[in-house]
Short mmCIF file of N, CA, C and O in Angstrom, two decimals:
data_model
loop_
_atom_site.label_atom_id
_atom_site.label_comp_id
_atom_site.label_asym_id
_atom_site.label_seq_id
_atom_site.Cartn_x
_atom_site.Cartn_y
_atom_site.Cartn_z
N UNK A 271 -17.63 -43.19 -126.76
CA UNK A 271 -18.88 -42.47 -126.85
C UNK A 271 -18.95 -41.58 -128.08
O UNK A 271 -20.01 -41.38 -128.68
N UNK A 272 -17.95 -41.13 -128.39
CA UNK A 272 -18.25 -40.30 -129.63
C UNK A 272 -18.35 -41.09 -131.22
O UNK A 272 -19.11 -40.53 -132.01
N UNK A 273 -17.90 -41.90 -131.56
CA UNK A 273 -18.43 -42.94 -132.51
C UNK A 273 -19.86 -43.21 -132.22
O UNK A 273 -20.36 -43.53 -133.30
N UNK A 274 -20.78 -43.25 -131.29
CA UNK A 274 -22.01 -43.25 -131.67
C UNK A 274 -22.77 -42.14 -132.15
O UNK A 274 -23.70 -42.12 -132.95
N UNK A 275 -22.10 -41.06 -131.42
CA UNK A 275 -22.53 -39.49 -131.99
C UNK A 275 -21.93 -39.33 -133.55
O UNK A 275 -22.40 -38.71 -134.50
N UNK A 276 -21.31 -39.74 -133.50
CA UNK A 276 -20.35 -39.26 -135.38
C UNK A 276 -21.90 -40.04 -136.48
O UNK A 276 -22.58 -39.56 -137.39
N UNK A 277 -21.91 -41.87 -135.55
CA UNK A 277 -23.13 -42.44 -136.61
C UNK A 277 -24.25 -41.74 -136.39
O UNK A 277 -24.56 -41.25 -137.47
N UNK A 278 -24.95 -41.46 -135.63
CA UNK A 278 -26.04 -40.29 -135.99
C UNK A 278 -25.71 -39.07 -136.71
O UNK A 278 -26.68 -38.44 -137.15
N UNK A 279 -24.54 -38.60 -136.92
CA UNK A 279 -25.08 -37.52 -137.27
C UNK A 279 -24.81 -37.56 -138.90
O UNK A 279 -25.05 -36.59 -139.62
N UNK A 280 -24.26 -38.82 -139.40
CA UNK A 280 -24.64 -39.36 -140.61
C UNK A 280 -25.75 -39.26 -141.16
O UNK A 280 -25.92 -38.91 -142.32
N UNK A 281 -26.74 -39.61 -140.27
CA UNK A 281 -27.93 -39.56 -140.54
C UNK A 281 -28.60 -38.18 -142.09
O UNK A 281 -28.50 -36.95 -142.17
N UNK A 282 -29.23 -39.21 -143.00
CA UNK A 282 -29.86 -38.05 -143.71
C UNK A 282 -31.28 -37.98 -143.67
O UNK A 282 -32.12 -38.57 -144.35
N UNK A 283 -31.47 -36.52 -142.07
CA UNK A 283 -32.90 -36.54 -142.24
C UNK A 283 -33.83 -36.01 -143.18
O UNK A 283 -35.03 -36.12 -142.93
N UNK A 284 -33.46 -35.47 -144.19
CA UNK A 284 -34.56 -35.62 -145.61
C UNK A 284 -33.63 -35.23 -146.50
O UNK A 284 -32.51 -34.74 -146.56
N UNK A 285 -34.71 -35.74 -147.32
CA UNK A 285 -33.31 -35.64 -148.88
C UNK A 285 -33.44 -34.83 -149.76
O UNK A 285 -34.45 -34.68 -150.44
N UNK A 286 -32.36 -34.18 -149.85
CA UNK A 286 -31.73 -32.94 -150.60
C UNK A 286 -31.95 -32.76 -151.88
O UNK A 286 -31.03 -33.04 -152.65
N UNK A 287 -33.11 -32.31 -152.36
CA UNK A 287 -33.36 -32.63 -153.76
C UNK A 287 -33.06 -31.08 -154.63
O UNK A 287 -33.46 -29.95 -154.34
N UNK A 288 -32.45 -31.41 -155.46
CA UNK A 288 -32.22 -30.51 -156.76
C UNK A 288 -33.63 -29.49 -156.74
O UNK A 288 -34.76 -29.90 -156.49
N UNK A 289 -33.30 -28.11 -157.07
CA UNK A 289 -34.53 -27.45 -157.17
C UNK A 289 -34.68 -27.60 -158.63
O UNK A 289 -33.65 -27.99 -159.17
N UNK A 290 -35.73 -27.38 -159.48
CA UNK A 290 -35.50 -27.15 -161.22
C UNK A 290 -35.07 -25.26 -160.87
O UNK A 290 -35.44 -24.49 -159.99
N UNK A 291 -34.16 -25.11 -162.03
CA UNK A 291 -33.67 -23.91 -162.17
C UNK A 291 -34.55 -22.88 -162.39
O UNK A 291 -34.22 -22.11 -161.49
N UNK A 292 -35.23 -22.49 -162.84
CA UNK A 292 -36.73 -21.94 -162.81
C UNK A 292 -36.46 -21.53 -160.76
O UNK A 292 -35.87 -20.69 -160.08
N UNK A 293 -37.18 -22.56 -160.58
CA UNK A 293 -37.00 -22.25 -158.87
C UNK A 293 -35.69 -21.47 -158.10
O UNK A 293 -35.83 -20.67 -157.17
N UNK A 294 -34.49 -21.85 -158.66
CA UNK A 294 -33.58 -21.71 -158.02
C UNK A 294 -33.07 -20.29 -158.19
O UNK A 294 -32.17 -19.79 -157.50
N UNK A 295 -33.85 -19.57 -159.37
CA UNK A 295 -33.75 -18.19 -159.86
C UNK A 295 -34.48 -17.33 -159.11
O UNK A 295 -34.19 -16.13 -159.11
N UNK A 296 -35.61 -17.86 -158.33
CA UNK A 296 -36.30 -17.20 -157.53
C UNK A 296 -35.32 -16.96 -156.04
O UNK A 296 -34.59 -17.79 -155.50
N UNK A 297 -35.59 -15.63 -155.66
CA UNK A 297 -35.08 -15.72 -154.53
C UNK A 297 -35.94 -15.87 -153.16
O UNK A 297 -35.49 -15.52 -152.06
N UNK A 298 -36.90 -16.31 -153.30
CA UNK A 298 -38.32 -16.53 -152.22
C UNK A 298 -38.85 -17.82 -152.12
O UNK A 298 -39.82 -18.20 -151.47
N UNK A 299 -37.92 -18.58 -153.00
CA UNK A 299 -37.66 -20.10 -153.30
C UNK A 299 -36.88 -20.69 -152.49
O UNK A 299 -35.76 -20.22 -152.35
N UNK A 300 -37.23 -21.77 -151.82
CA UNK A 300 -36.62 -22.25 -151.25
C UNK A 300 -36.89 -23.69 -150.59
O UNK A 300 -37.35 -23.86 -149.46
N UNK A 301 -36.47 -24.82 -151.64
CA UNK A 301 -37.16 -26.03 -150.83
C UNK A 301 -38.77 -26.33 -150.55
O UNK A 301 -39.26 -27.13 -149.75
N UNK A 302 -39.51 -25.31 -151.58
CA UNK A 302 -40.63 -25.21 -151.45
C UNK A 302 -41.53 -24.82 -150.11
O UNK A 302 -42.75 -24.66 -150.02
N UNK A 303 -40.49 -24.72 -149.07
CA UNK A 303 -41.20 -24.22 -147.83
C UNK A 303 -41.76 -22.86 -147.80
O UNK A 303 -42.27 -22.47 -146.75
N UNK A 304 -41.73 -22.18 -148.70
CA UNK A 304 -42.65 -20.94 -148.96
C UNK A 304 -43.98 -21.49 -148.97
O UNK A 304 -44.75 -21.00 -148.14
N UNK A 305 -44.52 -22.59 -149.86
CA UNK A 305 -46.00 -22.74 -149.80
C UNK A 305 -46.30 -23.99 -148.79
O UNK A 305 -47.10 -24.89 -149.06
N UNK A 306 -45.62 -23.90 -147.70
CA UNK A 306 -46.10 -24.98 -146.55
C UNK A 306 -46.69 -23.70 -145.24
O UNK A 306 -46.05 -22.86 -144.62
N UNK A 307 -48.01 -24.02 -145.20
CA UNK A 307 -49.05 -22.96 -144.85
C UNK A 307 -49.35 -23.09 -143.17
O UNK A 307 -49.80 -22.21 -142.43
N UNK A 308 -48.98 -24.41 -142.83
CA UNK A 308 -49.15 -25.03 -141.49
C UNK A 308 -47.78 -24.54 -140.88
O UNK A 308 -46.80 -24.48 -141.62
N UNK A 309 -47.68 -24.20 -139.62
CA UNK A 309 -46.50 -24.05 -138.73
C UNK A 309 -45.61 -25.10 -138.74
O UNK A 309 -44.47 -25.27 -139.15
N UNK A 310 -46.56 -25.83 -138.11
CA UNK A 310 -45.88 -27.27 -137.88
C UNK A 310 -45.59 -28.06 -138.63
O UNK A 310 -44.69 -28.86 -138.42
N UNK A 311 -46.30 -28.03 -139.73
CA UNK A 311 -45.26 -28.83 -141.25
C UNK A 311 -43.83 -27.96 -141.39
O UNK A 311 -42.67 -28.37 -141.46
N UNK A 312 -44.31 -26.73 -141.39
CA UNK A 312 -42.80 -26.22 -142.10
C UNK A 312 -42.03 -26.41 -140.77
O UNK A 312 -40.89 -26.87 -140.86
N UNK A 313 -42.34 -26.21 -139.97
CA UNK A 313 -41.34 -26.30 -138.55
C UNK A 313 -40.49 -27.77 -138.89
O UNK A 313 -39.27 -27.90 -139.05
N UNK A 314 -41.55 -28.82 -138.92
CA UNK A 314 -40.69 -30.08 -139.24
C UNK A 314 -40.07 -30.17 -140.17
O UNK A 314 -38.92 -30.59 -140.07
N UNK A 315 -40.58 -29.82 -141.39
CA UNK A 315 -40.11 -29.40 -143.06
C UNK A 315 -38.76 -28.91 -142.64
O UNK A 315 -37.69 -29.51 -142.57
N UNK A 316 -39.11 -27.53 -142.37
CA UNK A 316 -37.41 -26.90 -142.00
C UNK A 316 -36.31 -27.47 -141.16
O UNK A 316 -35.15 -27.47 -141.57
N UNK A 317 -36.70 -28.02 -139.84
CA UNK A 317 -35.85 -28.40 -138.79
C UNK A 317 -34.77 -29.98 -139.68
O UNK A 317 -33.64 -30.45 -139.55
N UNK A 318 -36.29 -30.32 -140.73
CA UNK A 318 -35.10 -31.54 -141.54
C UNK A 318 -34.37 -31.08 -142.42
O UNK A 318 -33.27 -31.62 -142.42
N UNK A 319 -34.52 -30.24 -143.24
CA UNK A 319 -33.36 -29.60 -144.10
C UNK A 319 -32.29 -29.17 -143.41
O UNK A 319 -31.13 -29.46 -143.71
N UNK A 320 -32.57 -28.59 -142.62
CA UNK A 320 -31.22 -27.88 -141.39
C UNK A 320 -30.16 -29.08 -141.19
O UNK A 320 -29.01 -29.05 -141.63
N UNK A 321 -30.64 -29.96 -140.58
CA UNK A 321 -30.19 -31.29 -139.89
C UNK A 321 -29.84 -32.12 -141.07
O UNK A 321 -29.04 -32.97 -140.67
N UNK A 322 -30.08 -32.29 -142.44
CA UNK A 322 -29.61 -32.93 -143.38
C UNK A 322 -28.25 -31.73 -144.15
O UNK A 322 -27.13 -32.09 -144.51
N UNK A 323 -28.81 -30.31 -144.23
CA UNK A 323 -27.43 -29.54 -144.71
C UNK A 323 -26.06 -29.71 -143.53
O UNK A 323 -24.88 -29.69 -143.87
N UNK A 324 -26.63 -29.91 -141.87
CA UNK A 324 -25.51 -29.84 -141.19
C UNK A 324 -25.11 -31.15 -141.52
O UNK A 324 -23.92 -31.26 -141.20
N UNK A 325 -25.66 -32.48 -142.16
CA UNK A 325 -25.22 -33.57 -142.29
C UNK A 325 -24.34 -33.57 -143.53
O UNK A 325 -23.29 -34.20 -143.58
N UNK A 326 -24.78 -32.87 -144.46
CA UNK A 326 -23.90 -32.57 -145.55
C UNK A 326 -22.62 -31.85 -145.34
O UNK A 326 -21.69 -32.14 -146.10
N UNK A 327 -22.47 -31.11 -144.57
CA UNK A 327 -21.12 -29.85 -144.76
C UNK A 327 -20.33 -30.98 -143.39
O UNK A 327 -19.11 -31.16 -143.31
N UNK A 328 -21.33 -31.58 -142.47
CA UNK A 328 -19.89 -32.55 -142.14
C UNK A 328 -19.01 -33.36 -142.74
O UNK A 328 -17.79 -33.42 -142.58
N UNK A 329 -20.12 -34.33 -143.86
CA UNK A 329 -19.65 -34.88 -145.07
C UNK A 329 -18.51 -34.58 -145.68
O UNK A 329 -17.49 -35.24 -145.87
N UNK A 330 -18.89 -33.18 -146.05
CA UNK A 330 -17.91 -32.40 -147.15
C UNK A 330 -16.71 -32.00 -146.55
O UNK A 330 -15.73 -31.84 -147.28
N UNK A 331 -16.59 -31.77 -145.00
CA UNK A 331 -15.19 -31.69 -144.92
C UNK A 331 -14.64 -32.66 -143.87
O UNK A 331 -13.81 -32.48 -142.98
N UNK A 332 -15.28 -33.64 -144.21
CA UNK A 332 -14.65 -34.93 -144.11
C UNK A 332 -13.77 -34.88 -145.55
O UNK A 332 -12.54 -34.92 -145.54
N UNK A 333 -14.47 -34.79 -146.65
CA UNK A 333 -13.68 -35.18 -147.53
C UNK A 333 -12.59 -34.31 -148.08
O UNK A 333 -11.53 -34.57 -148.66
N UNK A 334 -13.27 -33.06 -147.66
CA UNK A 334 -11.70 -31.86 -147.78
C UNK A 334 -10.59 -32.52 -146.52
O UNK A 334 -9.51 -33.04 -146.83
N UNK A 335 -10.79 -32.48 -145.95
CA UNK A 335 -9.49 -33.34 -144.99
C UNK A 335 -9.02 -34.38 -145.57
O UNK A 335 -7.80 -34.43 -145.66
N UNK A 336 -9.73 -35.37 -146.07
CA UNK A 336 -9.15 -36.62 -146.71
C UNK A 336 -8.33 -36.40 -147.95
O UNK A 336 -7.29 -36.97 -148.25
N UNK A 337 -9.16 -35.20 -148.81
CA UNK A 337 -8.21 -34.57 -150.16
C UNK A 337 -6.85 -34.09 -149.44
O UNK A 337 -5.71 -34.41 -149.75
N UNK A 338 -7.20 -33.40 -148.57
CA UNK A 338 -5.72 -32.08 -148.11
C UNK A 338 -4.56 -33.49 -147.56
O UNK A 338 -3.40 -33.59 -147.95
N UNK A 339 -5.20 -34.39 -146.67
CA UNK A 339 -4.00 -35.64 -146.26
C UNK A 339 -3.56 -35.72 -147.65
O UNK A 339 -2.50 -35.19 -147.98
N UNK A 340 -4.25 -36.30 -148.42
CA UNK A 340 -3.67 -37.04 -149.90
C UNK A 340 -2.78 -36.14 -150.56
O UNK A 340 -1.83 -36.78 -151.02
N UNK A 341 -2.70 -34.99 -150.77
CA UNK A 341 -2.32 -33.56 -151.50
C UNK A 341 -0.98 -33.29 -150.67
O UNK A 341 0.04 -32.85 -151.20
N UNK A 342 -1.11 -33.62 -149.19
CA UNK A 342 0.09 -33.34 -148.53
C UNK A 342 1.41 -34.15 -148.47
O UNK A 342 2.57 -33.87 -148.19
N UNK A 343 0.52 -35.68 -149.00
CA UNK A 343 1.73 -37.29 -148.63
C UNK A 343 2.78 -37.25 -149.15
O UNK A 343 3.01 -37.37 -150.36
N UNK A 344 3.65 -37.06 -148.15
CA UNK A 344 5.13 -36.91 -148.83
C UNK A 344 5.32 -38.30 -149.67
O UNK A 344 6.41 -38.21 -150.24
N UNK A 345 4.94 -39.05 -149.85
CA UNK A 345 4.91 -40.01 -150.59
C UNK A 345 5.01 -39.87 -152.04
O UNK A 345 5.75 -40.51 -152.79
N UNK A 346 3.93 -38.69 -152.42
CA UNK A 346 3.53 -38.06 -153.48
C UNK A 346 4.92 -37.12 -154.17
O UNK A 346 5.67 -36.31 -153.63
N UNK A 347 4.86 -37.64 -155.54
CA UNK A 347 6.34 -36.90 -156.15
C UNK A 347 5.79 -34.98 -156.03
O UNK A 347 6.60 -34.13 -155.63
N UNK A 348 4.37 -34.63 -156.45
CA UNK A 348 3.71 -33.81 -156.76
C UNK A 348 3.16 -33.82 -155.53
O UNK A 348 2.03 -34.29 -155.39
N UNK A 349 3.87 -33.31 -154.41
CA UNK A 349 3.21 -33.46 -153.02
C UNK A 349 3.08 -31.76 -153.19
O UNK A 349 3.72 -31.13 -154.02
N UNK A 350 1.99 -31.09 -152.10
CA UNK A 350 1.62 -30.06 -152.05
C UNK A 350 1.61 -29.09 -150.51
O UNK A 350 0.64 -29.09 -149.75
N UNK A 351 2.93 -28.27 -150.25
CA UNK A 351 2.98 -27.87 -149.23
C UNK A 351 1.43 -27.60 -148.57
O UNK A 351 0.38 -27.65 -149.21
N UNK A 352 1.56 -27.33 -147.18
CA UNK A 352 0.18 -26.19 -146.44
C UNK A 352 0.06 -25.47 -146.98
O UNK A 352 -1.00 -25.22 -147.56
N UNK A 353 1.04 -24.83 -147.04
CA UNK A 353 0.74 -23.10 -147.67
C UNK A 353 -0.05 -22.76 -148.79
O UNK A 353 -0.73 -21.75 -148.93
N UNK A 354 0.17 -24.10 -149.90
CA UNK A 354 -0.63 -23.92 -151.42
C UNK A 354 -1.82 -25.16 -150.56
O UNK A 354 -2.91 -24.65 -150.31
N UNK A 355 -1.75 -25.78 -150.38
CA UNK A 355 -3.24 -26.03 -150.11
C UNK A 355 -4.21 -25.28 -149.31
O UNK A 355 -5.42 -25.52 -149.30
N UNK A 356 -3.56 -24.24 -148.56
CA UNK A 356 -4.35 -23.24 -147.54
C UNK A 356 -5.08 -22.09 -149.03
O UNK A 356 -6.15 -21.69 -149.47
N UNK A 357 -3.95 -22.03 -149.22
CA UNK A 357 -4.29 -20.96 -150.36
C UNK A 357 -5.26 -21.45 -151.76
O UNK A 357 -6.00 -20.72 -152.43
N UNK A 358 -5.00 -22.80 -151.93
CA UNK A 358 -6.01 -23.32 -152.57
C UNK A 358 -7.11 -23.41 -152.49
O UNK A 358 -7.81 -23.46 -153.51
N UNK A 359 -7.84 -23.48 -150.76
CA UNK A 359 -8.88 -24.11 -150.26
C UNK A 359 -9.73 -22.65 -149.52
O UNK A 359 -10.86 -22.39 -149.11
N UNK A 360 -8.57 -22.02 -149.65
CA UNK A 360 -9.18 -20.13 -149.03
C UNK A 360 -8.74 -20.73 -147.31
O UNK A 360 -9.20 -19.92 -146.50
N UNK A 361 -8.31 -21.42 -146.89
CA UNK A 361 -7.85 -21.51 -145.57
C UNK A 361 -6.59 -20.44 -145.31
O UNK A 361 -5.87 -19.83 -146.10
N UNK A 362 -6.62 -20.46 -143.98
CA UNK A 362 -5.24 -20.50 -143.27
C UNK A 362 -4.62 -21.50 -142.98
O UNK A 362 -5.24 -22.55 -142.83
N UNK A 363 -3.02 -21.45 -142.80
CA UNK A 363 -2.10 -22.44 -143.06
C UNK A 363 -2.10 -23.02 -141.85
O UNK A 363 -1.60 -24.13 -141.72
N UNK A 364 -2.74 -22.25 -140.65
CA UNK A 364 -2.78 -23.65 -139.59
C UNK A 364 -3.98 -24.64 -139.98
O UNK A 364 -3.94 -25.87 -139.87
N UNK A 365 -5.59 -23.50 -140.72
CA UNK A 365 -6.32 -24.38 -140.62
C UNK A 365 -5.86 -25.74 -141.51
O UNK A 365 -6.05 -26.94 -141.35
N UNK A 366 -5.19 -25.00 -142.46
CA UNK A 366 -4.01 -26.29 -143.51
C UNK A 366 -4.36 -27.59 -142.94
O UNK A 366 -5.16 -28.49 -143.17
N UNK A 367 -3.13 -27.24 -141.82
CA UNK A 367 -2.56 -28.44 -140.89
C UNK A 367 -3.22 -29.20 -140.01
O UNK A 367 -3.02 -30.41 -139.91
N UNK A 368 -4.15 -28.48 -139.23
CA UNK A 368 -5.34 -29.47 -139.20
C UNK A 368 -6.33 -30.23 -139.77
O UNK A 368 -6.78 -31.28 -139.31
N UNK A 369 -6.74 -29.54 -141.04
CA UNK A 369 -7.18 -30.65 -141.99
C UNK A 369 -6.10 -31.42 -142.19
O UNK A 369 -6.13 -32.46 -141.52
N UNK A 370 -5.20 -31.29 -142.85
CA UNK A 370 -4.47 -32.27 -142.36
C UNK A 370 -4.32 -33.62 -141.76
O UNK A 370 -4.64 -34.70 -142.26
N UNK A 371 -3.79 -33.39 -140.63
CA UNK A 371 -3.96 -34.17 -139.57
C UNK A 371 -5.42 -34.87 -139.67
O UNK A 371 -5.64 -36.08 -139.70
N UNK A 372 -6.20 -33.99 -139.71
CA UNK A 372 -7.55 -35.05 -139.58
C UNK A 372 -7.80 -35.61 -140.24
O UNK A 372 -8.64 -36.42 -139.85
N UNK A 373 -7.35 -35.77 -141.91
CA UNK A 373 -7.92 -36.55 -143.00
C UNK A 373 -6.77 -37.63 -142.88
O UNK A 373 -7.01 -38.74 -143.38
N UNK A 374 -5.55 -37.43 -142.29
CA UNK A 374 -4.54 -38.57 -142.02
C UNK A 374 -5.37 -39.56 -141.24
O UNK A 374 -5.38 -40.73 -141.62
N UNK A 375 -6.25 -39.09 -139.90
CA UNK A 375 -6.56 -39.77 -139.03
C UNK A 375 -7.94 -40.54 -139.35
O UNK A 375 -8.49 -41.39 -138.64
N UNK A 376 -8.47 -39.93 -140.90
CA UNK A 376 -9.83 -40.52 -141.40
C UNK A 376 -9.13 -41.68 -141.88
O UNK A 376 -9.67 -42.78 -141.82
N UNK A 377 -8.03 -41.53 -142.34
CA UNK A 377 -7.64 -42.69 -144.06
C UNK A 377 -7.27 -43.75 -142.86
O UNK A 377 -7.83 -44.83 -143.07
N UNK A 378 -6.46 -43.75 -141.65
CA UNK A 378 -6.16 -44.57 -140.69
C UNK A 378 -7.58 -45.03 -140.14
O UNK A 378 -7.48 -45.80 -139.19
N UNK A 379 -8.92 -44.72 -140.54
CA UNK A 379 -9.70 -45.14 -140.13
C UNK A 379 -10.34 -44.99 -138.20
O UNK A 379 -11.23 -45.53 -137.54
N UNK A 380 -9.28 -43.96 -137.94
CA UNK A 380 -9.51 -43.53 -136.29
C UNK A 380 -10.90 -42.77 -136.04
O UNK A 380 -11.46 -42.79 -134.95
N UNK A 381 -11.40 -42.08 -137.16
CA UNK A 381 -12.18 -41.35 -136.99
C UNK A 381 -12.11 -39.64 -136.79
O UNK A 381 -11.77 -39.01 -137.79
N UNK A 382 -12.41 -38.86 -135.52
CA UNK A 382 -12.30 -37.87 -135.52
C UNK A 382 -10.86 -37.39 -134.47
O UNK A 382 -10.76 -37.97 -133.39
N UNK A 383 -9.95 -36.51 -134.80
CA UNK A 383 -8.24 -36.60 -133.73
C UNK A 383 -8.68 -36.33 -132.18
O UNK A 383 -7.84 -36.33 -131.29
#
């Protein structure tokens, strides 16, 4: 059951577009939902950005787990204790070890531990 939940939440419900810098200097800027005047546009407007950033930061540490496995493989001559990858990544050294573990269990293709 949870492999069908993991493929949804792949899902990218709208797409993440670059602001021009001009915009991004503003601080009342935002995705242009400042000038969406209707409730219910921006309600939907917003509720998809939300749901595409939570789709992104799962993304992203998917792939910090998959870096921290690779960084850790004793395989590696230039292998990289927990401790400097905790400290690399601003973690703690357990959260270390669970990334870890979980990006071992991505590259094995298991999915989530």
């Amino acid at each position: 059951m949870a492999e069908p939940e993991r493929t949804e939440r792949r899902l990218r419900p709208a797409p993440l577009l670059f602001e021009p810098s001009e915009a991004a200097g503003d601080p009342e800027h935002f995705f242009d939902l400042e000038s969406i005047e209707d409730p219910r546009e921006l309600l939907t407007r917003a509720t998809e950005l939300a749901l595409a950033f939570r789709a992104a930061q799962d993304r992203a540490v998917e792939f910090q787990a998959m870096a921290a496995a690779q960084l850790a493989d004793p395989r590696r001559f230039d292998r990289l204790s927990p401790s400097v990858i905790a400290e690399q990544a601003e973690w703690t050294e357990d959260y270390a070890l669970k990334m870890i573990e979980f990006g071992e269990s991505l590259q094995r293709g298991a999915g989530t531990p």
